[in-house]
PDB file of N, H, CA, C and O in Angstrom:
ATOM      1  N   SER A   1       0.837  -1.192   0.000  1.00  0.00           N
ATOM      2  CA  SER A   1       0.000   0.000   0.000  1.00  0.00           C
ATOM      3  C   SER A   1       0.876   1.247   0.000  1.00  0.00           C
ATOM      4  O   SER A   1       2.053   1.203   0.357  1.00  0.00           O
ATOM      5  N   LEU A   2       0.283   2.335  -0.401  1.00  0.00           N
ATOM      6  H   LEU A   2      -0.674   2.371  -0.691  1.00  0.00           H
ATOM      7  CA  LEU A   2       1.018   3.608  -0.393  1.00  0.00           C
ATOM      8  C   LEU A   2       1.505   3.936   1.011  1.00  0.00           C
ATOM      9  O   LEU A   2       2.625   4.412   1.194  1.00  0.00           O
ATOM     10  N   GLU A   3       0.663   3.679   1.992  1.00  0.00           N
ATOM     11  H   GLU A   3      -0.247   3.292   1.844  1.00  0.00           H
ATOM     12  CA  GLU A   3       1.002   3.993   3.378  1.00  0.00           C
ATOM     13  C   GLU A   3       2.223   3.194   3.838  1.00  0.00           C
ATOM     14  O   GLU A   3       3.111   3.742   4.492  1.00  0.00           O
ATOM     15  N   GLN A   4       2.271   1.922   3.504  1.00  0.00           N
ATOM     16  H   GLN A   4       1.550   1.477   2.973  1.00  0.00           H
ATOM     17  CA  GLN A   4       3.403   1.090   3.907  1.00  0.00           C
ATOM     18  C   GLN A   4       4.686   1.500   3.194  1.00  0.00           C
ATOM     19  O   GLN A   4       5.766   1.509   3.786  1.00  0.00           O
ATOM     20  N   ARG A   5       4.553   1.831   1.939  1.00  0.00           N
ATOM     21  H   ARG A   5       3.676   1.824   1.458  1.00  0.00           H
ATOM     22  CA  ARG A   5       5.755   2.143   1.161  1.00  0.00           C
ATOM     23  C   ARG A   5       6.281   3.554   1.415  1.00  0.00           C
ATOM     24  O   ARG A   5       7.487   3.749   1.565  1.00  0.00           O
ATOM     25  N   TRP A   6       5.382   4.538   1.464  1.00  0.00           N
ATOM     26  H   TRP A   6       4.402   4.380   1.342  1.00  0.00           H
ATOM     27  CA  TRP A   6       5.806   5.931   1.515  1.00  0.00           C
ATOM     28  C   TRP A   6       5.473   6.639   2.828  1.00  0.00           C
ATOM     29  O   TRP A   6       5.895   7.777   3.033  1.00  0.00           O
ATOM     30  N   GLY A   7       4.731   5.992   3.711  1.00  0.00           N
ATOM     31  H   GLY A   7       4.388   5.068   3.544  1.00  0.00           H
ATOM     32  CA  GLY A   7       4.338   6.670   4.942  1.00  0.00           C
ATOM     33  C   GLY A   7       3.433   7.843   4.618  1.00  0.00           C
ATOM     34  O   GLY A   7       2.518   7.717   3.805  1.00  0.00           O
ATOM     35  N   VAL A   8       3.680   8.983   5.246  1.00  0.00           N
ATOM     36  H   VAL A   8       4.424   9.086   5.907  1.00  0.00           H
ATOM     37  CA  VAL A   8       2.831  10.157   5.023  1.00  0.00           C
ATOM     38  C   VAL A   8       3.290  11.012   3.844  1.00  0.00           C
ATOM     39  O   VAL A   8       2.618  11.982   3.496  1.00  0.00           O
ATOM     40  N   LYS A   9       4.401  10.679   3.232  1.00  0.00           N
ATOM     41  H   LYS A   9       4.948   9.891   3.515  1.00  0.00           H
ATOM     42  CA  LYS A   9       4.959  11.506   2.152  1.00  0.00           C
ATOM     43  C   LYS A   9       4.016  11.655   0.967  1.00  0.00           C
ATOM     44  O   LYS A   9       4.010  12.699   0.314  1.00  0.00           O
ATOM     45  N   TRP A  10       3.226  10.638   0.677  1.00  0.00           N
ATOM     46  H   TRP A  10       3.231   9.790   1.207  1.00  0.00           H
ATOM     47  CA  TRP A  10       2.357  10.678  -0.506  1.00  0.00           C
ATOM     48  C   TRP A  10       1.130  11.551  -0.303  1.00  0.00           C
ATOM     49  O   TRP A  10       0.449  11.879  -1.275  1.00  0.00           O
ATOM     50  N   ARG A  11       0.832  11.932   0.920  1.00  0.00           N
ATOM     51  H   ARG A  11       1.386  11.666   1.709  1.00  0.00           H
ATOM     52  CA  ARG A  11      -0.360  12.751   1.175  1.00  0.00           C
ATOM     53  C   ARG A  11       0.012  14.040   1.910  1.00  0.00           C
ATOM     54  O   ARG A  11      -0.416  14.279   3.039  1.00  0.00           O
ATOM     55  N   GLN A  12       0.804  14.843   1.252  1.00  0.00           N
ATOM     56  H   GLN A  12       1.151  14.649   0.334  1.00  0.00           H
ATOM     57  CA  GLN A  12       1.313  16.056   1.869  1.00  0.00           C
ATOM     58  C   GLN A  12       0.298  17.194   1.945  1.00  0.00           C
ATOM     59  O   GLN A  12       0.287  17.931   2.931  1.00  0.00           O
ATOM     60  N   ASP A  13      -0.550  17.355   0.939  1.00  0.00           N
ATOM     61  H   ASP A  13      -0.541  16.756   0.139  1.00  0.00           H
ATOM     62  CA  ASP A  13      -1.462  18.500   0.985  1.00  0.00           C
ATOM     63  C   ASP A  13      -2.723  18.162   1.785  1.00  0.00           C
ATOM     64  O   ASP A  13      -3.049  16.993   1.992  1.00  0.00           O
ATOM     65  N   ASP A  14      -3.412  19.194   2.222  1.00  0.00           N
ATOM     66  H   ASP A  14      -3.146  20.143   2.054  1.00  0.00           H
ATOM     67  CA  ASP A  14      -4.581  19.026   3.087  1.00  0.00           C
ATOM     68  C   ASP A  14      -5.694  18.218   2.430  1.00  0.00           C
ATOM     69  O   ASP A  14      -6.376  17.439   3.096  1.00  0.00           O
ATOM     70  N   LYS A  15      -5.875  18.403   1.132  1.00  0.00           N
ATOM     71  H   LYS A  15      -5.321  19.036   0.591  1.00  0.00           H
ATOM     72  CA  LYS A  15      -6.930  17.674   0.429  1.00  0.00           C
ATOM     73  C   LYS A  15      -6.695  16.161   0.511  1.00  0.00           C
ATOM     74  O   LYS A  15      -7.622  15.401   0.792  1.00  0.00           O
ATOM     75  N   GLU A  16      -5.473  15.736   0.266  1.00  0.00           N
ATOM     76  H   GLU A  16      -4.720  16.354   0.037  1.00  0.00           H
ATOM     77  CA  GLU A  16      -5.138  14.311   0.343  1.00  0.00           C
ATOM     78  C   GLU A  16      -5.262  13.790   1.770  1.00  0.00           C
ATOM     79  O   GLU A  16      -5.717  12.666   1.981  1.00  0.00           O
ATOM     80  N   LYS A  17      -4.864  14.589   2.743  1.00  0.00           N
ATOM     81  H   LYS A  17      -4.494  15.503   2.572  1.00  0.00           H
ATOM     82  CA  LYS A  17      -4.971  14.170   4.145  1.00  0.00           C
ATOM     83  C   LYS A  17      -6.425  13.937   4.537  1.00  0.00           C
ATOM     84  O   LYS A  17      -6.748  12.933   5.171  1.00  0.00           O
ATOM     85  N   LYS A  18      -7.296  14.861   4.159  1.00  0.00           N
ATOM     86  H   LYS A  18      -7.034  15.677   3.644  1.00  0.00           H
ATOM     87  CA  LYS A  18      -8.715  14.720   4.486  1.00  0.00           C
ATOM     88  C   LYS A  18      -9.314  13.497   3.809  1.00  0.00           C
ATOM     89  O   LYS A  18     -10.032  12.722   4.440  1.00  0.00           O
ATOM     90  N   PHE A  19      -9.022  13.326   2.528  1.00  0.00           N
ATOM     91  H   PHE A  19      -8.439  13.956   2.015  1.00  0.00           H
ATOM     92  CA  PHE A  19      -9.527  12.176   1.776  1.00  0.00           C
ATOM     93  C   PHE A  19      -9.079  10.877   2.445  1.00  0.00           C
ATOM     94  O   PHE A  19      -9.889   9.981   2.680  1.00  0.00           O
ATOM     95  N   TYR A  20      -7.797  10.783   2.745  1.00  0.00           N
ATOM     96  H   TYR A  20      -7.139  11.512   2.554  1.00  0.00           H
ATOM     97  CA  TYR A  20      -7.244   9.578   3.355  1.00  0.00           C
ATOM     98  C   TYR A  20      -7.877   9.305   4.718  1.00  0.00           C
ATOM     99  O   TYR A  20      -8.269   8.173   5.004  1.00  0.00           O
ATOM    100  N   ASN A  21      -7.976  10.320   5.545  1.00  0.00           N
ATOM    101  H   ASN A  21      -7.657  11.239   5.313  1.00  0.00           H
ATOM    102  CA  ASN A  21      -8.525  10.125   6.887  1.00  0.00           C
ATOM    103  C   ASN A  21      -9.992   9.725   6.853  1.00  0.00           C
ATOM    104  O   ASN A  21     -10.436   8.932   7.683  1.00  0.00           O
ATOM    105  N   ARG A  22     -10.744  10.260   5.911  1.00  0.00           N
ATOM    106  H   ARG A  22     -10.384  10.904   5.236  1.00  0.00           H
ATOM    107  CA  ARG A  22     -12.149   9.859   5.781  1.00  0.00           C
ATOM    108  C   ARG A  22     -12.251   8.383   5.408  1.00  0.00           C
ATOM    109  O   ARG A  22     -13.027   7.640   6.010  1.00  0.00           O
ATOM    110  N   ARG A  23     -11.486   7.969   4.440  1.00  0.00           N
ATOM    111  H   ARG A  23     -10.856   8.573   3.951  1.00  0.00           H
ATOM    112  CA  ARG A  23     -11.540   6.567   4.012  1.00  0.00           C
ATOM    113  C   ARG A  23     -11.016   5.644   5.107  1.00  0.00           C
ATOM    114  O   ARG A  23     -11.546   4.553   5.319  1.00  0.00           O
ATOM    115  N   ARG A  24      -9.979   6.089   5.795  1.00  0.00           N
ATOM    116  H   ARG A  24      -9.549   6.975   5.624  1.00  0.00           H
ATOM    117  CA  ARG A  24      -9.402   5.279   6.873  1.00  0.00           C
ATOM    118  C   ARG A  24     -10.419   5.038   7.981  1.00  0.00           C
ATOM    119  O   ARG A  24     -10.463   3.943   8.542  1.00  0.00           O
ATOM    120  N   SER A  25     -11.227   6.026   8.306  1.00  0.00           N
ATOM    121  H   SER A  25     -11.191   6.915   7.850  1.00  0.00           H
ATOM    122  CA  SER A  25     -12.231   5.854   9.358  1.00  0.00           C
ATOM    123  C   SER A  25     -13.301   4.849   8.935  1.00  0.00           C
ATOM    124  O   SER A  25     -13.791   4.079   9.761  1.00  0.00           O
ATOM    125  N   ILE A  26     -13.662   4.852   7.658  1.00  0.00           N
ATOM    126  H   ILE A  26     -13.264   5.477   6.987  1.00  0.00           H
ATOM    127  CA  ILE A  26     -14.637   3.877   7.150  1.00  0.00           C
ATOM    128  C   ILE A  26     -14.042   2.469   7.233  1.00  0.00           C
ATOM    129  O   ILE A  26     -14.708   1.536   7.681  1.00  0.00           O
ATOM    130  N   ILE A  27     -12.808   2.321   6.808  1.00  0.00           N
ATOM    131  H   ILE A  27     -12.266   3.079   6.445  1.00  0.00           H
ATOM    132  CA  ILE A  27     -12.145   1.015   6.839  1.00  0.00           C
ATOM    133  C   ILE A  27     -12.044   0.497   8.263  1.00  0.00           C
ATOM    134  O   ILE A  27     -12.292  -0.683   8.511  1.00  0.00           O
ATOM    135  N   ALA A  28     -11.685   1.357   9.197  1.00  0.00           N
ATOM    136  H   ALA A  28     -11.484   2.315   8.995  1.00  0.00           H
ATOM    137  CA  ALA A  28     -11.572   0.940  10.598  1.00  0.00           C
ATOM    138  C   ALA A  28     -12.915   0.469  11.143  1.00  0.00           C
ATOM    139  O   ALA A  28     -12.977  -0.524  11.868  1.00  0.00           O
ATOM    140  N   THR A  29     -13.980   1.169  10.800  1.00  0.00           N
ATOM    141  H   THR A  29     -13.929   1.976  10.211  1.00  0.00           H
ATOM    142  CA  THR A  29     -15.316   0.780  11.252  1.00  0.00           C
ATOM    143  C   THR A  29     -15.713  -0.572  10.671  1.00  0.00           C
ATOM    144  O   THR A  29     -16.287  -1.408  11.369  1.00  0.00           O
ATOM    145  N   ILE A  30     -15.409  -0.783   9.408  1.00  0.00           N
ATOM    146  H   ILE A  30     -14.943  -0.104   8.841  1.00  0.00           H
ATOM    147  CA  ILE A  30     -15.742  -2.056   8.763  1.00  0.00           C
ATOM    148  C   ILE A  30     -14.925  -3.199   9.375  1.00  0.00           C
ATOM    149  O   ILE A  30     -15.461  -4.282   9.611  1.00  0.00           O
ATOM    150  N   LYS A  31     -13.645  -2.971   9.632  1.00  0.00           N
ATOM    151  H   LYS A  31     -13.209  -2.091   9.441  1.00  0.00           H
ATOM    152  CA  LYS A  31     -12.809  -3.999  10.268  1.00  0.00           C
ATOM    153  C   LYS A  31     -13.360  -4.376  11.637  1.00  0.00           C
ATOM    154  O   LYS A  31     -13.464  -5.556  11.973  1.00  0.00           O
ATOM    155  N   LYS A  32     -13.707  -3.372  12.415  1.00  0.00           N
ATOM    156  H   LYS A  32     -13.623  -2.414  12.142  1.00  0.00           H
ATOM    157  CA  LYS A  32     -14.245  -3.613  13.755  1.00  0.00           C
ATOM    158  C   LYS A  32     -15.540  -4.420  13.676  1.00  0.00           C
ATOM    159  O   LYS A  32     -15.735  -5.362  14.445  1.00  0.00           O
ATOM    160  N   TYR A  33     -16.414  -4.057  12.759  1.00  0.00           N
ATOM    161  H   TYR A  33     -16.256  -3.292  12.135  1.00  0.00           H
ATOM    162  CA  TYR A  33     -17.678  -4.770  12.582  1.00  0.00           C
ATOM    163  C   TYR A  33     -17.423  -6.229  12.204  1.00  0.00           C
ATOM    164  O   TYR A  33     -18.067  -7.132  12.739  1.00  0.00           O
ATOM    165  N   ALA A  34     -16.495  -6.457  11.294  1.00  0.00           N
ATOM    166  H   ALA A  34     -15.972  -5.724  10.859  1.00  0.00           H
ATOM    167  CA  ALA A  34     -16.174  -7.822  10.861  1.00  0.00           C
ATOM    168  C   ALA A  34     -15.675  -8.659  12.036  1.00  0.00           C
ATOM    169  O   ALA A  34     -16.076  -9.812  12.199  1.00  0.00           O
ATOM    170  N   GLU A  35     -14.807  -8.077  12.845  1.00  0.00           N
ATOM    171  H   GLU A  35     -14.481  -7.140  12.712  1.00  0.00           H
ATOM    172  CA  GLU A  35     -14.277  -8.799  14.003  1.00  0.00           C
ATOM    173  C   GLU A  35     -15.374  -9.089  15.023  1.00  0.00           C
ATOM    174  O   GLU A  35     -15.467 -10.202  15.541  1.00  0.00           O
ATOM    175  N   GLU A  36     -16.203  -8.089  15.308  1.00  0.00           N
ATOM    176  H   GLU A  36     -16.127  -7.185  14.887  1.00  0.00           H
ATOM    177  CA  GLU A  36     -17.258  -8.251  16.310  1.00  0.00           C
ATOM    178  C   GLU A  36     -18.316  -9.269  15.889  1.00  0.00           C
ATOM    179  O   GLU A  36     -18.921  -9.926  16.736  1.00  0.00           O
ATOM    180  N   HIS A  37     -18.536  -9.399  14.591  1.00  0.00           N
ATOM    181  H   HIS A  37     -18.044  -8.865  13.902  1.00  0.00           H
ATOM    182  CA  HIS A  37     -19.575 -10.298  14.091  1.00  0.00           C
ATOM    183  C   HIS A  37     -19.010 -11.583  13.484  1.00  0.00           C
ATOM    184  O   HIS A  37     -19.732 -12.384  12.892  1.00  0.00           O
ATOM    185  N   ASN A  38     -17.692 -11.754  13.651  1.00  0.00           N
ATOM    186  H   ASN A  38     -17.105 -11.103  14.133  1.00  0.00           H
ATOM    187  CA  ASN A  38     -17.013 -12.961  13.186  1.00  0.00           C
ATOM    188  C   ASN A  38     -17.334 -13.272  11.716  1.00  0.00           C
ATOM    189  O   ASN A  38     -17.703 -14.391  11.359  1.00  0.00           O
ATOM    190  N   ILE A  39     -17.177 -12.241  10.884  1.00  0.00           N
ATOM    191  H   ILE A  39     -16.877 -11.332  11.174  1.00  0.00           H
ATOM    192  CA  ILE A  39     -17.376 -12.386   9.445  1.00  0.00           C
ATOM    193  C   ILE A  39     -16.122 -11.893   8.733  1.00  0.00           C
ATOM    194  O   ILE A  39     -15.280 -11.228   9.337  1.00  0.00           O
ATOM    195  N   THR A  40     -16.003 -12.217   7.464  1.00  0.00           N
ATOM    196  H   THR A  40     -16.688 -12.757   6.974  1.00  0.00           H
ATOM    197  CA  THR A  40     -14.834 -11.771   6.707  1.00  0.00           C
ATOM    198  C   THR A  40     -14.949 -10.278   6.409  1.00  0.00           C
ATOM    199  O   THR A  40     -16.034  -9.697   6.439  1.00  0.00           O
ATOM    200  N   MET A  41     -13.806  -9.683   6.122  1.00  0.00           N
ATOM    201  H   MET A  41     -12.925 -10.155   6.097  1.00  0.00           H
ATOM    202  CA  MET A  41     -13.801  -8.276   5.712  1.00  0.00           C
ATOM    203  C   MET A  41     -14.619  -8.098   4.445  1.00  0.00           C
ATOM    204  O   MET A  41     -15.345  -7.114   4.305  1.00  0.00           O
ATOM    205  N   GLU A  42     -14.505  -9.036   3.530  1.00  0.00           N
ATOM    206  H   GLU A  42     -13.915  -9.835   3.644  1.00  0.00           H
ATOM    207  CA  GLU A  42     -15.242  -8.939   2.272  1.00  0.00           C
ATOM    208  C   GLU A  42     -16.749  -8.909   2.523  1.00  0.00           C
ATOM    209  O   GLU A  42     -17.468  -8.124   1.906  1.00  0.00           O
ATOM    210  N   THR A  43     -17.219  -9.756   3.418  1.00  0.00           N
ATOM    211  H   THR A  43     -16.634 -10.394   3.920  1.00  0.00           H
ATOM    212  CA  THR A  43     -18.645  -9.776   3.748  1.00  0.00           C
ATOM    213  C   THR A  43     -19.058  -8.457   4.389  1.00  0.00           C
ATOM    214  O   THR A  43     -20.107  -7.904   4.059  1.00  0.00           O
ATOM    215  N   ALA A  44     -18.236  -7.956   5.302  1.00  0.00           N
ATOM    216  H   ALA A  44     -17.384  -8.406   5.570  1.00  0.00           H
ATOM    217  CA  ALA A  44     -18.546  -6.690   5.969  1.00  0.00           C
ATOM    218  C   ALA A  44     -18.573  -5.539   4.967  1.00  0.00           C
ATOM    219  O   ALA A  44     -19.445  -4.673   5.037  1.00  0.00           O
ATOM    220  N   VAL A  45     -17.627  -5.528   4.042  1.00  0.00           N
ATOM    221  H   VAL A  45     -16.919  -6.231   3.985  1.00  0.00           H
ATOM    222  CA  VAL A  45     -17.596  -4.487   3.006  1.00  0.00           C
ATOM    223  C   VAL A  45     -18.853  -4.563   2.151  1.00  0.00           C
ATOM    224  O   VAL A  45     -19.467  -3.540   1.845  1.00  0.00           O
ATOM    225  N   ASN A  46     -19.232  -5.769   1.770  1.00  0.00           N
ATOM    226  H   ASN A  46     -18.734  -6.600   2.019  1.00  0.00           H
ATOM    227  CA  ASN A  46     -20.440  -5.932   0.953  1.00  0.00           C
ATOM    228  C   ASN A  46     -21.685  -5.447   1.688  1.00  0.00           C
ATOM    229  O   ASN A  46     -22.541  -4.795   1.092  1.00  0.00           O
ATOM    230  N   LEU A  47     -21.791  -5.759   2.972  1.00  0.00           N
ATOM    231  H   LEU A  47     -21.095  -6.290   3.457  1.00  0.00           H
ATOM    232  CA  LEU A  47     -22.928  -5.280   3.768  1.00  0.00           C
ATOM    233  C   LEU A  47     -22.938  -3.755   3.846  1.00  0.00           C
ATOM    234  O   LEU A  47     -23.980  -3.120   3.680  1.00  0.00           O
ATOM    235  N   ALA A  48     -21.767  -3.181   4.100  1.00  0.00           N
ATOM    236  H   ALA A  48     -20.921  -3.696   4.235  1.00  0.00           H
ATOM    237  CA  ALA A  48     -21.667  -1.724   4.200  1.00  0.00           C
ATOM    238  C   ALA A  48     -22.047  -1.064   2.876  1.00  0.00           C
ATOM    239  O   ALA A  48     -22.766  -0.066   2.860  1.00  0.00           O
ATOM    240  N   GLU A  49     -21.567  -1.619   1.778  1.00  0.00           N
ATOM    241  H   GLU A  49     -20.982  -2.430   1.791  1.00  0.00           H
ATOM    242  CA  GLU A  49     -21.871  -1.047   0.462  1.00  0.00           C
ATOM    243  C   GLU A  49     -23.348  -1.201   0.119  1.00  0.00           C
ATOM    244  O   GLU A  49     -23.944  -0.291  -0.457  1.00  0.00           O
ATOM    245  N   GLU A  50     -23.942  -2.332   0.464  1.00  0.00           N
ATOM    246  H   GLU A  50     -23.458  -3.071   0.932  1.00  0.00           H
ATOM    247  CA  GLU A  50     -25.380  -2.507   0.230  1.00  0.00           C
ATOM    248  C   GLU A  50     -26.182  -1.463   1.003  1.00  0.00           C
ATOM    249  O   GLU A  50     -27.110  -0.858   0.466  1.00  0.00           O
ATOM    250  N   ASN A  51     -25.819  -1.259   2.257  1.00  0.00           N
ATOM    251  H   ASN A  51     -25.065  -1.750   2.694  1.00  0.00           H
ATOM    252  CA  ASN A  51     -26.511  -0.256   3.076  1.00  0.00           C
ATOM    253  C   ASN A  51     -26.314   1.149   2.514  1.00  0.00           C
ATOM    254  O   ASN A  51     -27.261   1.931   2.426  1.00  0.00           O
ATOM    255  N   ARG A  52     -25.077   1.461   2.136  1.00  0.00           N
ATOM    256  H   ARG A  52     -24.308   0.827   2.208  1.00  0.00           H
ATOM    257  CA  ARG A  52     -24.779   2.789   1.592  1.00  0.00           C
ATOM    258  C   ARG A  52     -25.585   3.036   0.325  1.00  0.00           C
ATOM    259  O   ARG A  52     -26.190   4.096   0.163  1.00  0.00           O
ATOM    260  N   SER A  53     -25.590   2.068  -0.559  1.00  0.00           N
ATOM    261  H   SER A  53     -25.099   1.207  -0.427  1.00  0.00           H
ATOM    262  CA  SER A  53     -26.288   2.199  -1.829  1.00  0.00           C
ATOM    263  C   SER A  53     -27.805   2.303  -1.635  1.00  0.00           C
ATOM    264  O   SER A  53     -28.466   3.135  -2.256  1.00  0.00           O
ATOM    265  N   ARG A  54     -28.335   1.460  -0.777  1.00  0.00           N
ATOM    266  H   ARG A  54     -27.799   0.783  -0.272  1.00  0.00           H
ATOM    267  CA  ARG A  54     -29.784   1.458  -0.526  1.00  0.00           C
ATOM    268  C   ARG A  54     -30.243   2.802   0.036  1.00  0.00           C
ATOM    269  O   ARG A  54     -31.334   3.276  -0.283  1.00  0.00           O
ATOM    270  N   ARG A  55     -29.414   3.406   0.865  1.00  0.00           N
ATOM    271  H   ARG A  55     -28.528   3.021   1.124  1.00  0.00           H
ATOM    272  CA  ARG A  55     -29.770   4.680   1.492  1.00  0.00           C
ATOM    273  C   ARG A  55     -29.285   5.886   0.692  1.00  0.00           C
ATOM    274  O   ARG A  55     -29.513   7.030   1.087  1.00  0.00           O
ATOM    275  N   SER A  56     -28.621   5.633  -0.424  1.00  0.00           N
ATOM    276  H   SER A  56     -28.435   4.705  -0.745  1.00  0.00           H
ATOM    277  CA  SER A  56     -28.103   6.697  -1.303  1.00  0.00           C
ATOM    278  C   SER A  56     -27.199   7.676  -0.554  1.00  0.00           C
ATOM    279  O   SER A  56     -27.339   8.892  -0.685  1.00  0.00           O
ATOM    280  N   LYS A  57     -26.281   7.135   0.222  1.00  0.00           N
ATOM    281  H   LYS A  57     -26.167   6.148   0.329  1.00  0.00           H
ATOM    282  CA  LYS A  57     -25.334   7.960   0.973  1.00  0.00           C
ATOM    283  C   LYS A  57     -23.968   7.907   0.304  1.00  0.00           C
ATOM    284  O   LYS A  57     -23.593   6.897  -0.291  1.00  0.00           O
ATOM    285  N   SER A  58     -23.241   8.988   0.409  1.00  0.00           N
ATOM    286  H   SER A  58     -23.545   9.809   0.892  1.00  0.00           H
ATOM    287  CA  SER A  58     -21.893   9.049  -0.154  1.00  0.00           C
ATOM    288  C   SER A  58     -20.882   8.485   0.844  1.00  0.00           C
ATOM    289  O   SER A  58     -21.181   8.328   2.028  1.00  0.00           O
ATOM    290  N   LEU A  59     -19.691   8.185   0.350  1.00  0.00           N
ATOM    291  H   LEU A  59     -19.448   8.312  -0.611  1.00  0.00           H
ATOM    292  CA  LEU A  59     -18.623   7.759   1.251  1.00  0.00           C
ATOM    293  C   LEU A  59     -18.258   8.884   2.210  1.00  0.00           C
ATOM    294  O   LEU A  59     -17.914   8.636   3.365  1.00  0.00           O
ATOM    295  N   HIS A  60     -18.334  10.107   1.732  1.00  0.00           N
ATOM    296  H   HIS A  60     -18.614  10.308   0.794  1.00  0.00           H
ATOM    297  CA  HIS A  60     -18.073  11.255   2.599  1.00  0.00           C
ATOM    298  C   HIS A  60     -19.060  11.270   3.770  1.00  0.00           C
ATOM    299  O   HIS A  60     -18.664  11.490   4.914  1.00  0.00           O
ATOM    300  N   TYR A  61     -20.323  11.038   3.487  1.00  0.00           N
ATOM    301  H   TYR A  61     -20.644  10.858   2.557  1.00  0.00           H
ATOM    302  CA  TYR A  61     -21.336  10.990   4.543  1.00  0.00           C
ATOM    303  C   TYR A  61     -21.000   9.884   5.550  1.00  0.00           C
ATOM    304  O   TYR A  61     -21.053  10.107   6.759  1.00  0.00           O
ATOM    305  N   LEU A  62     -20.659   8.702   5.053  1.00  0.00           N
ATOM    306  H   LEU A  62     -20.616   8.521   4.070  1.00  0.00           H
ATOM    307  CA  LEU A  62     -20.344   7.597   5.958  1.00  0.00           C
ATOM    308  C   LEU A  62     -19.132   7.899   6.827  1.00  0.00           C
ATOM    309  O   LEU A  62     -19.092   7.514   7.996  1.00  0.00           O
ATOM    310  N   ALA A  63     -18.156   8.579   6.267  1.00  0.00           N
ATOM    311  H   ALA A  63     -18.189   8.892   5.318  1.00  0.00           H
ATOM    312  CA  ALA A  63     -16.977   8.938   7.049  1.00  0.00           C
ATOM    313  C   ALA A  63     -17.345   9.868   8.195  1.00  0.00           C
ATOM    314  O   ALA A  63     -16.771   9.789   9.280  1.00  0.00           O
ATOM    315  N   GLU A  64     -18.300  10.742   7.947  1.00  0.00           N
ATOM    316  H   GLU A  64     -18.767  10.805   7.065  1.00  0.00           H
ATOM    317  CA  GLU A  64     -18.740  11.686   8.975  1.00  0.00           C
ATOM    318  C   GLU A  64     -19.740  11.063   9.944  1.00  0.00           C
ATOM    319  O   GLU A  64     -19.965  11.600  11.029  1.00  0.00           O
ATOM    320  N   HIS A  65     -20.339   9.941   9.568  1.00  0.00           N
ATOM    321  H   HIS A  65     -20.157   9.504   8.687  1.00  0.00           H
ATOM    322  CA  HIS A  65     -21.365   9.275  10.385  1.00  0.00           C
ATOM    323  C   HIS A  65     -21.068   7.777  10.468  1.00  0.00           C
ATOM    324  O   HIS A  65     -21.893   6.952  10.075  1.00  0.00           O
ATOM    325  N   ASN A  66     -19.894   7.432  10.976  1.00  0.00           N
ATOM    326  H   ASN A  66     -19.223   8.102  11.295  1.00  0.00           H
ATOM    327  CA  ASN A  66     -19.464   6.032  11.049  1.00  0.00           C
ATOM    328  C   ASN A  66     -20.478   5.129  11.731  1.00  0.00           C
ATOM    329  O   ASN A  66     -20.601   3.953  11.387  1.00  0.00           O
ATOM    330  N   ASP A  67     -21.191   5.670  12.682  1.00  0.00           N
ATOM    331  H   ASP A  67     -21.091   6.625  12.961  1.00  0.00           H
ATOM    332  CA  ASP A  67     -22.136   4.856  13.443  1.00  0.00           C
ATOM    333  C   ASP A  67     -23.331   4.408  12.609  1.00  0.00           C
ATOM    334  O   ASP A  67     -24.111   3.569  13.060  1.00  0.00           O
ATOM    335  N   THR A  68     -23.488   4.945  11.410  1.00  0.00           N
ATOM    336  H   THR A  68     -22.854   5.626  11.043  1.00  0.00           H
ATOM    337  CA  THR A  68     -24.637   4.573  10.571  1.00  0.00           C
ATOM    338  C   THR A  68     -24.275   3.606   9.444  1.00  0.00           C
ATOM    339  O   THR A  68     -25.145   3.232   8.658  1.00  0.00           O
ATOM    340  N   ILE A  69     -23.026   3.202   9.352  1.00  0.00           N
ATOM    341  H   ILE A  69     -22.319   3.506   9.990  1.00  0.00           H
ATOM    342  CA  ILE A  69     -22.588   2.367   8.231  1.00  0.00           C
ATOM    343  C   ILE A  69     -23.381   1.070   8.154  1.00  0.00           C
ATOM    344  O   ILE A  69     -23.715   0.622   7.057  1.00  0.00           O
ATOM    345  N   PHE A  70     -23.688   0.463   9.285  1.00  0.00           N
ATOM    346  H   PHE A  70     -23.416   0.827  10.176  1.00  0.00           H
ATOM    347  CA  PHE A  70     -24.369  -0.829   9.281  1.00  0.00           C
ATOM    348  C   PHE A  70     -25.808  -0.751   9.763  1.00  0.00           C
ATOM    349  O   PHE A  70     -26.381  -1.767  10.157  1.00  0.00           O
ATOM    350  N   ASP A  71     -26.393   0.417   9.741  1.00  0.00           N
ATOM    351  H   ASP A  71     -25.928   1.243   9.421  1.00  0.00           H
ATOM    352  CA  ASP A  71     -27.806   0.565  10.131  1.00  0.00           C
ATOM    353  C   ASP A  71     -28.717   0.050   9.053  1.00  0.00           C
ATOM    354  O   ASP A  71     -29.938   0.092   9.204  1.00  0.00           O
TER     355      ASP A  71
END
């Protein structure tokens, strides 16, 4: 991954930092859900995407409202 190879160097400007942090928070929430429900990451991602799509929410919205990803 970019993070493993380059650390923070690849996301120097504020726009990249915000984008990365938003996506990172979504990924962390999905990982936690997968662990808590003893399911694969792929299954958790699919559930999250189904919910997001059904509710017509953006990834930006989910990043700001992590608690609603699996509602």
